[in-house]
Coordinates of C-alpha atoms in Angstrom, one line a residue:
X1306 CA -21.5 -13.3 -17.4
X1307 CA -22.7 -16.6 -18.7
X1308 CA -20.3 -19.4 -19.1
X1309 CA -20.7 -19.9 -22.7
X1310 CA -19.4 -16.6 -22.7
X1311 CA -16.2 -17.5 -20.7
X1312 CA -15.9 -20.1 -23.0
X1313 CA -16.1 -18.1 -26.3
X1314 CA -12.9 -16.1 -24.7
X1315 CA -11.0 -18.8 -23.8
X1316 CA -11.7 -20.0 -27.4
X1317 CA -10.5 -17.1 -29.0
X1318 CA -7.4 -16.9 -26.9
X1319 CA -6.3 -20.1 -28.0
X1320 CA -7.1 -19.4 -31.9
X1321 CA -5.3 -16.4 -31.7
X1322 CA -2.3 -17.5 -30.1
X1323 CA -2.2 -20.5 -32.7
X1324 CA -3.5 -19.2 -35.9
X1325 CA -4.5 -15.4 -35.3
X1326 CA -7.7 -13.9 -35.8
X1327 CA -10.0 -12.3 -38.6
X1328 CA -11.3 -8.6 -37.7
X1329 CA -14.4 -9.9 -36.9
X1330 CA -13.3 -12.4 -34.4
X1331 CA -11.2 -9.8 -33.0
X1332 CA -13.7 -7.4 -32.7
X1333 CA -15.7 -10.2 -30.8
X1334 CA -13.3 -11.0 -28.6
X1335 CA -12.7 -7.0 -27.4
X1336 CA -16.4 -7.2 -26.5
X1337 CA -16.3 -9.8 -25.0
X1338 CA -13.5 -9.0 -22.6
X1339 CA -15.3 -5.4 -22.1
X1340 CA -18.4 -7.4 -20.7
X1341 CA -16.1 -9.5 -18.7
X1342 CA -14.4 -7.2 -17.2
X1343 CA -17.3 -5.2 -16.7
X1344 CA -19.2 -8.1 -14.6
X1345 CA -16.1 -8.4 -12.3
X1346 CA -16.3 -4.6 -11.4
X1347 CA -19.7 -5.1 -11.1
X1348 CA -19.2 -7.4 -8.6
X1349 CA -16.7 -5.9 -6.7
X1350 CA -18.6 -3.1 -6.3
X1351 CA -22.1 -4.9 -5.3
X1352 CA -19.2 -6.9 -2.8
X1353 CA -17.7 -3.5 -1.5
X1354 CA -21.4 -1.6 -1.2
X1355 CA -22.0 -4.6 1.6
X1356 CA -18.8 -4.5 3.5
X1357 CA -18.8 -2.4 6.5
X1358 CA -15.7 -0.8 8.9
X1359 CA -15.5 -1.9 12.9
X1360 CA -13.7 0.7 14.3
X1361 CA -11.7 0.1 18.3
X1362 CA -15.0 0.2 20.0
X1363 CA -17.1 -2.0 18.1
X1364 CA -19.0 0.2 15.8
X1365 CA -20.0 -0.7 12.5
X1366 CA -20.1 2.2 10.1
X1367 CA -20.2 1.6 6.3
X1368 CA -17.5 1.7 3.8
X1369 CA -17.6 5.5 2.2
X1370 CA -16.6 5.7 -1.4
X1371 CA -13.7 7.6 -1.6
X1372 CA -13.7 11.2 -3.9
X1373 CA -11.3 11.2 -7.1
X1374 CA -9.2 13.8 -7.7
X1375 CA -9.5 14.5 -11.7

């Protein structure tokens, strides 16, 4: 995420905790914080698809994604 876009938020934060928002600016802000949020998970994941276990005996085995129940 660039920083202008970081900025954009944090400008739309401030406006709408001071003088609210119009539905466009709102609607701006939701996709805003949707690509935000999605470059942080994105990144965790990259971050957790590089991190690997050491078990007692020294041995390096990868980190396993884990199954979901639904």
């Amino acid at each position: 995420m660039k920083q202008e876009q970081i900025d954009r938020i944090n400008e739309l934060a401030r406006k709408a905790r001071f003088a609210g928002l119009t539905p466009d600016e709102e609607k701006e802000r939701a996709s805003l914080r949707r690509a935000y949020i999605d470059s942080v998970l994105g990144n965790l994941r990259d971050q957790l698809d590089h991190t690997y276990i050491v078990d007692e005996q020294g041995n390096k085995r990868k980190l396993e994604k884990k199954e979901t129940e639904d």
